[in-house]
PDB file of C-alpha atoms and ligand atoms in Angstrom:
ATOM      1  CA  MET A   1      90.151 160.798  82.564  1.00 95.00           C
ATOM      2  CA  GLN A   2      93.506 161.935  81.691  1.00 96.00           C
ATOM      3  CA  ILE A   3      95.741 159.042  81.595  1.00 98.00           C
ATOM      4  CA  ILE A   4      99.397 159.821  81.293  1.00 98.00           C
ATOM      5  CA  ILE A   5     102.262 156.946  81.237  1.00 98.00           C
ATOM      6  CA  TYR A   6     105.970 157.833  82.341  1.00 98.00           C
ATOM      7  CA  ASP A   7     108.971 155.669  82.115  1.00 98.00           C
ATOM      8  CA  ASP A   8     109.273 155.940  85.981  1.00 98.00           C
ATOM      9  CA  SER A   9     108.218 156.915  89.390  1.00 98.00           C
ATOM     10  CA  GLN A  10     110.839 160.080  89.235  1.00 98.00           C
ATOM     11  CA  GLU A  11     109.027 160.995  86.473  1.00 98.00           C
ATOM     12  CA  VAL A  12     105.724 160.857  87.913  1.00 98.00           C
ATOM     13  CA  ALA A  13     107.005 162.889  90.884  1.00 98.00           C
ATOM     14  CA  ILE A  14     108.132 165.754  88.519  1.00 98.00           C
ATOM     15  CA  ALA A  15     104.962 166.213  86.512  1.00 97.00           C
ATOM     16  CA  ALA A  16     102.974 165.922  90.024  1.00 98.00           C
ATOM     17  CA  ALA A  17     105.168 169.038  90.878  1.00 98.00           C
ATOM     18  CA  THR A  18     104.540 171.012  87.866  1.00 96.00           C
ATOM     19  CA  TRP A  19     101.013 170.957  88.501  1.00 96.00           C
ATOM     20  CA  VAL A  20     101.328 171.891  92.176  1.00 97.00           C
ATOM     21  CA  GLN A  21     103.635 174.771  91.013  1.00 96.00           C
ATOM     22  CA  SER A  22     101.371 175.958  88.059  1.00 93.00           C
ATOM     23  CA  LEU A  23      98.470 175.756  90.983  1.00 94.00           C
ATOM     24  CA  ILE A  24     100.502 177.974  93.133  1.00 95.00           C
ATOM     25  CA  LYS A  25     101.518 180.496  90.504  1.00 93.00           C
ATOM     26  CA  GLU A  26      98.365 180.988  89.165  1.00 92.00           C
ATOM     27  CA  LYS A  27      95.752 181.468  92.473  1.00 94.00           C
ATOM     28  CA  GLU A  28      96.251 184.057  95.074  1.00 95.00           C
ATOM     29  CA  ASN A  29      95.140 181.600  97.624  1.00 96.00           C
ATOM     30  CA  PRO A  30      95.647 178.027  96.418  1.00 98.00           C
ATOM     31  CA  VAL A  31      93.861 175.552  98.416  1.00 98.00           C
ATOM     32  CA  LEU A  32      95.945 172.043  98.313  1.00 98.00           C
ATOM     33  CA  GLY A  33      94.650 168.711  99.008  1.00 98.00           C
ATOM     34  CA  LEU A  34      97.602 166.284  99.995  1.00 98.00           C
ATOM     35  CA  ALA A  35      98.222 162.665 100.592  1.00 98.00           C
ATOM     36  CA  THR A  36     100.883 160.752 102.602  1.00 98.00           C
ATOM     37  CA  GLY A  37     101.941 157.378 102.002  1.00 96.00           C
ATOM     38  CA  SER A  38     105.656 156.034  99.776  1.00 96.00           C
ATOM     39  CA  THR A  39     103.739 157.484  96.683  1.00 98.00           C
ATOM     40  CA  PRO A  40     103.976 161.368  96.789  1.00 98.00           C
ATOM     41  CA  ILE A  41     107.409 161.614  98.562  1.00 98.00           C
ATOM     42  CA  ARG A  42     109.121 162.052  95.740  1.00 98.00           C
ATOM     43  CA  LEU A  43     106.885 164.717  94.674  1.00 98.00           C
ATOM     44  CA  TYR A  44     107.352 166.831  97.810  1.00 98.00           C
ATOM     45  CA  GLN A  45     111.305 166.179  97.353  1.00 98.00           C
ATOM     46  CA  GLU A  46     110.610 167.989  93.951  1.00 98.00           C
ATOM     47  CA  LEU A  47     108.303 170.665  95.791  1.00 98.00           C
ATOM     48  CA  VAL A  48     111.249 171.459  98.499  1.00 98.00           C
ATOM     49  CA  THR A  49     113.779 171.165  95.496  1.00 98.00           C
ATOM     50  CA  MET A  50     111.806 174.121  93.610  1.00 98.00           C
ATOM     51  CA  HIS A  51     111.136 175.994  96.912  1.00 98.00           C
ATOM     52  CA  LYS A  52     114.811 176.432  97.460  1.00 98.00           C
ATOM     53  CA  ALA A  53     115.837 177.282  94.014  1.00 98.00           C
ATOM     54  CA  GLY A  54     113.296 180.323  94.431  1.00 97.00           C
ATOM     55  CA  ASN A  55     110.417 178.439  92.139  1.00 95.00           C
ATOM     56  CA  CYS A  56     107.770 177.756  94.257  1.00 96.00           C
ATOM     57  CA  SER A  57     106.756 179.894  97.187  1.00 97.00           C
ATOM     58  CA  PHE A  58     103.865 178.024  99.756  1.00 98.00           C
ATOM     59  CA  THR A  59     103.235 181.538 101.595  1.00 98.00           C
ATOM     60  CA  ASN A  60      99.748 181.949 100.591  1.00 97.00           C
ATOM     61  CA  VAL A  61      98.747 178.130 100.597  1.00 98.00           C
ATOM     62  CA  THR A  62      95.975 176.418 102.645  1.00 98.00           C
ATOM     63  CA  SER A  63      96.341 172.639 102.490  1.00 98.00           C
ATOM     64  CA  PHE A  64      94.059 169.880 103.809  1.00 98.00           C
ATOM     65  CA  ASN A  65      95.358 166.011 103.919  1.00 98.00           C
ATOM     66  CA  LEU A  66      93.439 163.376 103.059  1.00 98.00           C
ATOM     67  CA  ASP A  67      93.499 161.597 106.440  1.00 98.00           C
ATOM     68  CA  GLU A  68      95.054 160.981 109.445  1.00 98.00           C
ATOM     69  CA  TYR A  69      95.129 157.986 112.222  1.00 97.00           C
ATOM     70  CA  HIS A  70      92.582 157.955 115.088  1.00 96.00           C
ATOM     71  CA  SER A  71      93.456 158.916 118.654  1.00 94.00           C
ATOM     72  CA  ILE A  72      97.227 159.627 117.755  1.00 94.00           C
ATOM     73  CA  ASN A  73      98.836 162.522 118.903  1.00 93.00           C
ATOM     74  CA  GLU A  74     100.181 165.300 116.261  1.00 94.00           C
ATOM     75  CA  SER A  75     103.589 165.089 117.816  1.00 94.00           C
ATOM     76  CA  ASP A  76     103.605 161.057 117.811  1.00 94.00           C
ATOM     77  CA  PRO A  77     106.546 159.807 114.794  1.00 94.00           C
ATOM     78  CA  GLN A  78     103.555 157.936 112.842  1.00 95.00           C
ATOM     79  CA  SER A  79     100.831 160.493 112.779  1.00 96.00           C
ATOM     80  CA  TYR A  80     100.465 162.068 109.374  1.00 97.00           C
ATOM     81  CA  ARG A  81     100.980 165.460 110.664  1.00 98.00           C
ATOM     82  CA  SER A  82     104.610 164.478 111.486  1.00 97.00           C
ATOM     83  CA  PHE A  83     105.115 162.740 107.677  1.00 97.00           C
ATOM     84  CA  MET A  84     103.959 166.206 106.489  1.00 98.00           C
ATOM     85  CA  LYS A  85     106.328 168.053 108.416  1.00 98.00           C
ATOM     86  CA  ALA A  86     109.208 165.754 107.697  1.00 98.00           C
ATOM     87  CA  ASN A  87     108.612 165.480 104.137  1.00 98.00           C
ATOM     88  CA  LEU A  88     107.437 169.084 103.119  1.00 98.00           C
ATOM     89  CA  PHE A  89     105.977 171.119 105.810  1.00 98.00           C
ATOM     90  CA  ASP A  90     109.308 172.003 107.313  1.00 98.00           C
ATOM     91  CA  HIS A  91     110.856 172.035 104.344  1.00 98.00           C
ATOM     92  CA  VAL A  92     109.165 175.428 102.707  1.00 98.00           C
ATOM     93  CA  ASP A  93     107.650 178.592 103.254  1.00 98.00           C
ATOM     94  CA  ILE A  94     103.989 177.459 104.177  1.00 98.00           C
ATOM     95  CA  ASN A  95     102.442 178.734 107.323  1.00 98.00           C
ATOM     96  CA  GLN A  96     101.607 175.737 109.639  1.00 98.00           C
ATOM     97  CA  ASP A  97      98.428 177.292 110.734  1.00 98.00           C
ATOM     98  CA  ASN A  98      96.967 176.835 107.302  1.00 98.00           C
ATOM     99  CA  THR A  99      97.922 172.981 106.982  1.00 98.00           C
ATOM    100  CA  PHE A 100      94.627 170.925 108.215  1.00 98.00           C
ATOM    101  CA  LEU A 101      94.585 167.336 108.871  1.00 98.00           C
ATOM    102  CA  PRO A 102      91.306 165.576 109.566  1.00 98.00           C
ATOM    103  CA  THR A 103      92.683 164.755 113.519  1.00 97.00           C
ATOM    104  CA  CYS A 104      90.416 163.125 116.301  1.00 96.00           C
ATOM    105  CA  ASN A 105      91.787 162.280 119.519  1.00 93.00           C
ATOM    106  CA  GLN A 106      90.255 159.743 121.977  1.00 91.00           C
ATOM    107  CA  ASP A 107      88.707 162.829 123.830  1.00 94.00           C
ATOM    108  CA  GLN A 108      86.953 163.787 120.540  1.00 96.00           C
ATOM    109  CA  ASN A 109      83.682 162.750 118.872  1.00 97.00           C
ATOM    110  CA  PRO A 110      84.684 161.579 115.191  1.00 96.00           C
ATOM    111  CA  ARG A 111      81.358 162.777 114.138  1.00 95.00           C
ATOM    112  CA  GLU A 112      81.795 166.210 115.087  1.00 97.00           C
ATOM    113  CA  GLN A 113      85.310 165.915 114.087  1.00 97.00           C
ATOM    114  CA  GLY A 114      84.090 164.730 110.746  1.00 98.00           C
ATOM    115  CA  LEU A 115      81.466 167.757 109.917  1.00 98.00           C
ATOM    116  CA  SER A 116      83.762 170.384 111.306  1.00 98.00           C
ATOM    117  CA  TYR A 117      86.931 169.465 108.791  1.00 98.00           C
ATOM    118  CA  GLU A 118      83.911 169.472 105.929  1.00 98.00           C
ATOM    119  CA  LYS A 119      82.947 173.216 106.863  1.00 98.00           C
ATOM    120  CA  LYS A 120      87.034 174.382 107.263  1.00 98.00           C
ATOM    121  CA  ILE A 121      87.474 172.728 104.013  1.00 98.00           C
ATOM    122  CA  LYS A 122      84.233 175.036 102.384  1.00 98.00           C
ATOM    123  CA  GLN A 123      85.357 177.807 104.082  1.00 98.00           C
ATOM    124  CA  ALA A 124      88.665 177.699 102.792  1.00 98.00           C
ATOM    125  CA  GLY A 125      86.920 177.952  99.164  1.00 98.00           C
ATOM    126  CA  GLY A 126      87.210 174.326  98.497  1.00 98.00           C
ATOM    127  CA  ILE A 127      90.162 171.982  97.564  1.00 98.00           C
ATOM    128  CA  ASP A 128      91.929 173.285  94.091  1.00 98.00           C
ATOM    129  CA  LEU A 129      93.596 170.597  93.489  1.00 98.00           C
ATOM    130  CA  GLN A 130      93.745 167.170  95.494  1.00 98.00           C
ATOM    131  CA  ILE A 131      97.086 165.081  95.439  1.00 98.00           C
ATOM    132  CA  LEU A 132      95.932 160.909  95.725  1.00 98.00           C
ATOM    133  CA  GLY A 133      97.936 158.164  95.796  1.00 98.00           C
ATOM    134  CA  ILE A 134      95.740 154.113  95.587  1.00 98.00           C
ATOM    135  CA  GLY A 135      95.794 151.588  97.528  1.00 96.00           C
ATOM    136  CA  ALA A 136      96.713 148.019  96.045  1.00 96.00           C
ATOM    137  CA  ASN A 137      92.597 147.288  96.981  1.00 96.00           C
ATOM    138  CA  GLY A 138      91.355 150.651  94.893  1.00 98.00           C
ATOM    139  CA  HIS A 139      91.083 152.822  98.139  1.00 97.00           C
ATOM    140  CA  ILE A 140      91.657 156.513  98.089  1.00 98.00           C
ATOM    141  CA  GLY A 141      92.080 158.188 101.229  1.00 98.00           C
ATOM    142  CA  PHE A 142      91.186 155.808 103.053  1.00 97.00           C
ATOM    143  CA  ASN A 143      87.906 154.529 101.658  1.00 97.00           C
ATOM    144  CA  GLU A 144      88.343 151.013 101.521  1.00 96.00           C
ATOM    145  CA  PRO A 145      86.192 148.662  99.051  1.00 97.00           C
ATOM    146  CA  THR A 146      82.229 148.888  99.838  1.00 97.00           C
ATOM    147  CA  SER A 147      82.797 152.881 100.669  1.00 97.00           C
ATOM    148  CA  SER A 148      79.759 154.899 100.375  1.00 98.00           C
ATOM    149  CA  LEU A 149      80.514 156.919  96.638  1.00 98.00           C
ATOM    150  CA  THR A 150      78.709 159.643  98.464  1.00 98.00           C
ATOM    151  CA  SER A 151      80.389 160.599 101.763  1.00 98.00           C
ATOM    152  CA  ARG A 152      82.188 163.146 103.799  1.00 98.00           C
ATOM    153  CA  THR A 153      84.806 163.191 106.342  1.00 98.00           C
ATOM    154  CA  ARG A 154      84.430 160.384 108.794  1.00 98.00           C
ATOM    155  CA  ILE A 155      86.135 157.664 110.610  1.00 97.00           C
ATOM    156  CA  LYS A 156      86.712 154.086 109.081  1.00 97.00           C
ATOM    157  CA  THR A 157      87.836 150.911 109.816  1.00 96.00           C
ATOM    158  CA  LEU A 158      91.239 149.872 107.810  1.00 94.00           C
ATOM    159  CA  THR A 159      90.821 146.348 106.185  1.00 94.00           C
ATOM    160  CA  GLN A 160      93.489 143.669 107.018  1.00 96.00           C
ATOM    161  CA  GLN A 161      95.164 144.521 103.416  1.00 92.00           C
ATOM    162  CA  THR A 162      95.799 147.935 104.126  1.00 93.00           C
ATOM    163  CA  LEU A 163      97.009 147.033 107.707  1.00 95.00           C
ATOM    164  CA  THR A 164      99.449 144.670 106.273  1.00 94.00           C
ATOM    165  CA  ASP A 165     100.445 147.189 103.505  1.00 91.00           C
ATOM    166  CA  ASN A 166     101.297 149.583 105.843  1.00 92.00           C
ATOM    167  CA  SER A 167     102.710 147.630 108.911  1.00 93.00           C
ATOM    168  CA  ARG A 168     106.021 148.109 106.712  1.00 93.00           C
ATOM    169  CA  LEU A 169     106.082 151.659 108.062  1.00 92.00           C
ATOM    170  CA  PHE A 170     105.577 150.396 112.065  1.00 93.00           C
ATOM    171  CA  SER A 171     108.412 148.681 114.063  1.00 92.00           C
ATOM    172  CA  GLU A 172     107.381 145.661 116.551  1.00 88.00           C
ATOM    173  CA  ASN A 173     106.665 147.476 119.509  1.00 87.00           C
ATOM    174  CA  GLU A 174     104.773 150.291 117.975  1.00 90.00           C
ATOM    175  CA  LEU A 175     100.787 150.022 117.927  1.00 88.00           C
ATOM    176  CA  GLN A 176      99.683 150.520 114.470  1.00 92.00           C
ATOM    177  CA  PRO A 177      96.191 151.943 114.449  1.00 94.00           C
ATOM    178  CA  ALA A 178      93.193 150.044 112.806  1.00 94.00           C
ATOM    179  CA  MET A 179      91.209 152.984 112.534  1.00 96.00           C
ATOM    180  CA  ALA A 180      91.511 156.567 110.368  1.00 97.00           C
ATOM    181  CA  MET A 181      89.662 159.718 109.889  1.00 98.00           C
ATOM    182  CA  THR A 182      89.617 160.269 106.140  1.00 98.00           C
ATOM    183  CA  MET A 183      87.832 162.608 103.768  1.00 98.00           C
ATOM    184  CA  GLY A 184      85.119 161.259 102.124  1.00 98.00           C
ATOM    185  CA  ILE A 185      84.701 160.087  98.508  1.00 98.00           C
ATOM    186  CA  ALA A 186      82.348 162.939  97.738  1.00 98.00           C
ATOM    187  CA  THR A 187      84.700 165.437  99.354  1.00 98.00           C
ATOM    188  CA  ILE A 188      87.549 164.253  97.061  1.00 98.00           C
ATOM    189  CA  MET A 189      85.137 164.592  94.145  1.00 98.00           C
ATOM    190  CA  ASP A 190      84.248 168.214  95.049  1.00 98.00           C
ATOM    191  CA  ALA A 191      87.811 169.292  94.360  1.00 98.00           C
ATOM    192  CA  ARG A 192      88.543 171.007  91.183  1.00 97.00           C
ATOM    193  CA  TYR A 193      91.292 168.756  89.760  1.00 97.00           C
ATOM    194  CA  VAL A 194      92.339 165.759  91.427  1.00 98.00           C
ATOM    195  CA  LEU A 195      95.646 164.159  90.448  1.00 98.00           C
ATOM    196  CA  LEU A 196      96.161 160.253  91.211  1.00 98.00           C
ATOM    197  CA  MET A 197      99.631 159.099  90.988  1.00 98.00           C
ATOM    198  CA  ALA A 198     100.537 155.450  90.827  1.00 98.00           C
ATOM    199  CA  THR A 199     103.717 153.671  90.699  1.00 98.00           C
ATOM    200  CA  GLY A 200     105.043 150.332  90.651  1.00 98.00           C
ATOM    201  CA  LYS A 201     103.743 146.817  89.827  1.00 98.00           C
ATOM    202  CA  ASN A 202     101.736 146.246  93.060  1.00 97.00           C
ATOM    203  CA  LYS A 203      98.916 148.848  91.781  1.00 98.00           C
ATOM    204  CA  ALA A 204      98.875 147.545  88.272  1.00 98.00           C
ATOM    205  CA  GLN A 205      95.620 145.861  89.349  1.00 98.00           C
ATOM    206  CA  ALA A 206      93.771 148.649  91.107  1.00 98.00           C
ATOM    207  CA  VAL A 207      95.000 150.724  88.687  1.00 98.00           C
ATOM    208  CA  LYS A 208      93.412 148.381  85.805  1.00 98.00           C
ATOM    209  CA  ASP A 209      89.931 148.502  88.065  1.00 98.00           C
ATOM    210  CA  MET A 210      90.231 152.241  88.358  1.00 98.00           C
ATOM    211  CA  ILE A 211      90.001 153.042  84.775  1.00 98.00           C
ATOM    212  CA  THR A 212      88.641 150.581  83.251  1.00 98.00           C
ATOM    213  CA  GLY A 213      86.465 148.636  85.682  1.00 98.00           C
ATOM    214  CA  ALA A 214      82.888 149.354  86.087  1.00 98.00           C
ATOM    215  CA  VAL A 215      82.209 152.546  88.493  1.00 98.00           C
ATOM    216  CA  SER A 216      81.788 150.460  91.766  1.00 98.00           C
ATOM    217  CA  ALA A 217      82.077 151.279  95.641  1.00 98.00           C
ATOM    218  CA  ASN A 218      84.540 147.760  95.144  1.00 98.00           C
ATOM    219  CA  CYS A 219      86.974 149.942  93.617  1.00 98.00           C
ATOM    220  CA  PRO A 220      86.374 153.085  95.334  1.00 98.00           C
ATOM    221  CA  ALA A 221      88.799 155.198  93.138  1.00 98.00           C
ATOM    222  CA  SER A 222      86.519 154.343  90.096  1.00 98.00           C
ATOM    223  CA  ILE A 223      84.832 157.014  91.235  1.00 98.00           C
ATOM    224  CA  LEU A 224      87.457 159.338  89.449  1.00 98.00           C
ATOM    225  CA  GLN A 225      85.917 158.232  85.949  1.00 98.00           C
ATOM    226  CA  MET A 226      82.891 160.609  87.210  1.00 98.00           C
ATOM    227  CA  HIS A 227      85.389 163.523  87.737  1.00 98.00           C
ATOM    228  CA  GLU A 228      85.541 166.166  85.299  1.00 96.00           C
ATOM    229  CA  ASN A 229      89.135 167.089  85.653  1.00 96.00           C
ATOM    230  CA  ALA A 230      90.467 163.724  86.915  1.00 97.00           C
ATOM    231  CA  VAL A 231      94.829 163.339  85.466  1.00 97.00           C
ATOM    232  CA  ILE A 232      96.294 159.702  86.274  1.00 98.00           C
ATOM    233  CA  LEU A 233      99.498 160.064  86.220  1.00 98.00           C
ATOM    234  CA  ILE A 234     101.333 156.075  86.625  1.00 98.00           C
ATOM    235  CA  ASP A 235     104.583 154.932  85.893  1.00 98.00           C
ATOM    236  CA  LYS A 236     105.156 152.020  83.302  1.00 98.00           C
ATOM    237  CA  GLU A 237     104.729 149.736  86.036  1.00 98.00           C
ATOM    238  CA  ALA A 238     101.776 150.424  87.643  1.00 98.00           C
ATOM    239  CA  ALA A 239     100.294 151.009  83.558  1.00 98.00           C
ATOM    240  CA  SER A 240     101.569 147.549  82.925  1.00 98.00           C
ATOM    241  CA  MET A 241      97.784 146.080  82.813  1.00 98.00           C
ATOM    242  CA  LEU A 242      96.053 148.370  80.834  1.00 98.00           C
ATOM    243  CA  ASN A 243      95.249 147.067  77.322  1.00 97.00           C
ATOM    244  CA  ASP A 244      94.681 150.221  75.626  1.00 96.00           C
ATOM    245  CA  GLN A 245      98.528 151.848  76.865  1.00 97.00           C
ATOM    246  CA  SER A 246      99.124 152.988  73.336  1.00 97.00           C
ATOM    247  CA  TYR A 247      96.098 154.828  72.701  1.00 97.00           C
ATOM    248  CA  TYR A 248      97.006 156.847  76.047  1.00 97.00           C
ATOM    249  CA  GLN A 249      99.924 157.386  74.887  1.00 96.00           C
ATOM    250  CA  TRP A 250      99.189 158.918  71.525  1.00 97.00           C
ATOM    251  CA  ALA A 251      95.932 160.958  73.197  1.00 96.00           C
ATOM    252  CA  ASP A 252      99.266 162.119  75.549  1.00 95.00           C
ATOM    253  CA  LYS A 253     101.241 163.761  72.621  1.00 96.00           C
ATOM    254  CA  GLN A 254      98.028 164.959  70.918  1.00 96.00           C
ATOM    255  CA  ASN A 255      97.101 167.222  74.440  1.00 93.00           C
ATOM    256  CA  ARG A 256     100.766 168.203  74.592  1.00 92.00           C
ATOM    257  CA  LYS A 257     100.682 169.729  70.810  1.00 94.00           C
ATOM    258  CA  LEU A 258      97.230 171.200  71.985  1.00 93.00           C
ATOM    259  CA  ASN A 259      99.203 172.441  75.396  1.00 89.00           C
ATOM    260  CA  ASP A 260     102.130 173.873  73.081  1.00 91.00           C
ATOM    261  CA  GLU A 261      99.791 175.660  70.179  1.00 93.00           C
ATOM    262  CA  PHE A 262      96.977 176.695  73.079  1.00 89.00           C
ATOM    263  CA  GLY A 263      98.693 176.885  76.402  1.00 83.00           C
ATOM    264  CA  PHE A 264      98.473 174.602  79.553  1.00 77.00           C
ATOM    265  CA  TYR A 265      94.614 174.434  80.087  1.00 72.00           C
ATOM    266  CA  HIS A 266      93.247 174.404  83.278  1.00 78.00           C
ATOM    267  CA  ASN A 267      90.902 176.287  85.613  1.00 80.00           C
ATOM    268  CA  PHE A 268      91.756 176.274  88.775  1.00 83.00           C
TER     269      PHE A 268
HETATM  270  C1  F6R B   1      97.519 158.455 102.006  1.00 59.94           C
HETATM  271  C2  F6R B   1      96.108 157.819 101.634  1.00 59.94           C
HETATM  272  C3  F6R B   1      96.018 156.417 101.109  1.00 59.94           C
HETATM  273  C4  F6R B   1      97.860 156.139 100.198  1.00 59.94           C
HETATM  274  C5  F6R B   1      97.728 155.142  99.719  1.00 59.94           C
HETATM  275  C6  F6R B   1      98.947 154.517  98.961  1.00 59.94           C
HETATM  276  O1  F6R B   1      97.043 159.571 102.539  1.00 59.94           O
HETATM  277  O2  F6R B   1      95.405 158.416 101.742  1.00 59.94           O
HETATM  278  O3  F6R B   1      95.054 156.177  99.883  1.00 59.94           O
HETATM  279  O4  F6R B   1      97.543 157.296  99.016  1.00 59.94           O
HETATM  280  O5  F6R B   1      97.227 154.045 100.686  1.00 59.94           O
HETATM  281  O6  F6R B   1      99.904 154.422 100.161  1.00 59.94           O
HETATM  282  P1  F6R B   1     101.418 154.407  99.333  1.00 59.94           P
HETATM  283  O7  F6R B   1     101.499 155.493  98.443  1.00 59.94           O
HETATM  284  O8  F6R B   1     101.634 154.205 100.546  1.00 59.94           O
HETATM  285  O9  F6R B   1     101.060 152.734  98.190  1.00 59.94           O
END
């Protein structure tokens, strides 16, 4: 795991955007894994700014989102499709036919939908770079605590904590779905690079458990300890419960020196 601590959420967003930009520049047909939620909003704003400045074209990008609410219409303002359109897709030159979310409406079979999402990811050549946030309970995607560490795209029931955390995004008269389709933990682990962003004090415990706790289904993000190329971008608040902050900062300095001498290394 590479752990990089930034002063604030804006720096985290700029660093993540630079990763996405490198992937898009380096790969002919890049495949991006995307997340929703509050954390990546600034990343998407940075990408839109880069695009408008002529520094980032999404024409060859295929994208796969981590999750989507069950039984929600794509056109519903609460759907993750609507979120992606509002925050990224409608503001860049991505071909929206190449943007995928694990949808499952009321008439569809979630098991078949999960399998077909996995197939689509494989057909696209696999995910090069997966963007992740982390839930206060350690979830990634909607893989809630106790999710199988070898799970694939499927339907999951959200925990009360996740429902409460996300209730801020629903008005009183909107129905908050209690189930969602999500990439599985093994699906996420198949990505060539994983970029997890976490900002704010309310993520500090989950970040600590992910980095220094035992690998356990009780903290699904802890599986990233087993990923060959997991990069954790966090701000000072999210890092505040880590004991070894000075080591991570020192290691980051050394890595930057290596990058200056030998080039920024990745193998998408
Ligand atoms: C979103 C997702 C979730 C969020 C997590 C953090 O697609 O899969 O795992 O990344 O719930 O959400 P925020 O960023 O709103 O704190």
